[in-house]
Amino acid sequence: MSEHHPYLQRCLELGAMAAAEGESPVGSLIVKDGTILGEAFEKSRQLKDITRHAEVLAVMDALARHGSCDGATLYTNVEPCILCSYVIRHHKIGKVVFSRYSGELGGAGSRYAILTAEDIVKWGKAPAVEVIADI
């Protein structure tokens, strides 16, 4: 078991909470130096706001509680979409770990790979991306 498994397991727990509320089963954490800075699950339907993805809400939680996500690791059970990838890049998250690709709207695995693009100078270096499918 890798160091990432407990965090990805927590994402699955958060995703189950989202599903119980009629949302897409996605959960996300922001972790730095072994400390969870923020966590959230999908709330787009509940809040009637398409921007309320788990990753965005986890970033917002970390910012509210700690002021920054700079250099942190974002965990999520599903590949961040294009929208979430923009937020991740803007807040200078250093690493993204997820357990399954999301398809044509994915921020890393689609042709719109905003998460891993190295040619957006304003955002600086792209975060490292790790996929761990065996959780």
Coordinates of C-alpha atoms in Angstrom, one line a residue:
M1 CA 0.0 0.0 0.0
S2 CA 1.4 3.4 -0.9
E3 CA 1.4 6.6 1.1
H4 CA -1.4 7.8 -1.1
H5 CA -3.9 5.0 -0.3
P6 CA -5.3 6.5 3.0
Y7 CA -6.0 9.8 1.3
L8 CA -7.6 8.1 -1.8
Q9 CA -9.7 6.0 0.6
R10 CA -10.9 9.2 2.3
C11 CA -11.9 10.5 -1.2
L12 CA -14.0 7.4 -1.8
E13 CA -15.7 7.9 1.6
L14 CA -16.4 11.5 0.7
G15 CA -17.6 10.4 -2.7
A16 CA -20.1 8.0 -1.0
M17 CA -21.4 10.9 1.0
A18 CA -21.9 12.8 -2.2
A19 CA -23.7 9.9 -3.8
A20 CA -26.0 9.6 -0.8
E21 CA -27.0 13.2 -1.4
G22 CA -27.7 12.6 -5.1
E23 CA -24.4 14.0 -6.4
S24 CA -21.7 12.5 -8.6
P25 CA -19.6 10.3 -6.3
V26 CA -16.5 12.4 -6.1
G27 CA -14.5 13.4 -3.1
S28 CA -11.3 15.4 -2.8
L29 CA -8.6 16.4 -0.3
I30 CA -5.8 18.9 -0.1
V31 CA -2.8 17.6 1.8
K32 CA 0.5 19.2 2.7
D33 CA 3.2 17.7 4.9
G34 CA 0.9 14.9 6.0
T35 CA -1.8 17.3 7.1
I36 CA -5.2 17.6 5.5
L37 CA -5.7 21.2 4.7
G38 CA -9.1 20.9 3.2
E39 CA -11.7 18.3 2.0
A40 CA -15.0 18.3 0.2
F41 CA -17.4 16.3 -1.9
E42 CA -19.4 17.1 -5.0
K43 CA -22.2 19.6 -4.4
S44 CA -23.1 20.9 -7.9
R45 CA -26.7 19.6 -8.0
Q46 CA -27.4 20.5 -4.4
L47 CA -26.2 24.0 -4.7
K48 CA -27.4 24.4 -8.3
D49 CA -23.9 25.6 -9.3
I50 CA -21.8 23.7 -11.8
T51 CA -18.6 25.1 -10.3
R52 CA -19.1 23.3 -7.0
H53 CA -17.0 20.2 -7.9
A54 CA -15.3 18.4 -5.1
E55 CA -11.9 19.6 -6.1
V56 CA -12.9 23.3 -6.2
L57 CA -14.7 23.0 -2.8
A58 CA -11.6 21.3 -1.3
V59 CA -9.4 24.1 -2.5
M60 CA -11.9 26.6 -1.1
D61 CA -11.9 24.8 2.3
A62 CA -8.1 24.7 2.4
L63 CA -7.9 28.4 1.5
A64 CA -10.4 29.3 4.2
R65 CA -8.6 27.2 6.8
H66 CA -5.0 27.7 5.9
G67 CA -4.7 30.6 3.4
S68 CA -2.9 28.7 0.7
C69 CA -2.6 25.4 -1.3
D70 CA 0.8 26.3 -2.8
G71 CA 2.9 23.1 -3.1
A72 CA 0.2 20.9 -1.7
T73 CA -1.1 17.6 -3.1
L74 CA -4.7 17.3 -4.3
Y75 CA -6.3 13.9 -4.0
T76 CA -9.5 12.9 -5.8
N77 CA -11.1 9.6 -6.8
V78 CA -11.8 10.9 -10.3
E79 CA -9.5 12.9 -12.7
P80 CA -10.0 16.6 -12.3
C81 CA -12.0 18.1 -15.1
I82 CA -11.0 21.1 -17.1
L83 CA -12.7 23.5 -14.7
C84 CA -11.0 21.9 -11.7
S85 CA -7.7 21.8 -13.5
Y86 CA -7.8 25.6 -14.0
V87 CA -8.4 26.1 -10.2
I88 CA -5.6 23.6 -9.4
R89 CA -3.1 25.4 -11.6
H90 CA -4.2 28.9 -10.4
H91 CA -3.6 27.9 -6.7
K92 CA -0.2 26.3 -7.5
I93 CA -1.0 22.8 -6.3
G94 CA 2.2 20.8 -6.7
K95 CA 0.8 17.3 -7.2
V96 CA -2.5 15.7 -8.2
V97 CA -3.2 12.0 -7.4
F98 CA -6.4 10.3 -8.7
S99 CA -7.7 6.8 -9.2
R100 CA -9.6 6.9 -12.5
Y101 CA -9.7 9.0 -15.7
S102 CA -12.9 11.0 -16.4
G103 CA -12.9 10.9 -20.2
E104 CA -13.2 13.6 -22.7
L105 CA -13.4 16.5 -20.2
G106 CA -10.5 15.4 -18.1
G107 CA -7.8 17.9 -17.3
A108 CA -4.9 15.4 -17.8
G109 CA -6.0 12.6 -20.1
S110 CA -8.1 14.5 -22.7
R111 CA -7.0 16.6 -25.6
Y112 CA -7.7 19.6 -23.3
A113 CA -4.9 18.7 -20.8
I114 CA -4.9 22.0 -18.9
L115 CA -3.7 20.2 -15.8
T116 CA -0.4 19.1 -17.4
A117 CA 0.1 21.8 -20.1
E118 CA 3.6 23.3 -19.8
D119 CA 3.0 26.2 -22.2
I120 CA 0.9 28.4 -19.9
V121 CA 3.7 30.6 -18.6
K122 CA 1.5 32.5 -16.1
W123 CA 0.8 29.3 -14.1
G124 CA 4.4 28.2 -14.0
K125 CA 5.3 24.5 -13.7
A126 CA 2.5 22.0 -14.1
P127 CA 1.8 19.8 -11.1
A128 CA 3.0 16.2 -11.1
V129 CA 0.2 13.8 -11.8
E130 CA 0.0 10.3 -10.5
V131 CA -2.8 7.8 -11.2
I132 CA -3.3 5.0 -8.7
A133 CA -6.0 2.6 -9.9
D134 CA -5.8 -0.1 -7.2
I135 CA -7.7 1.4 -4.4

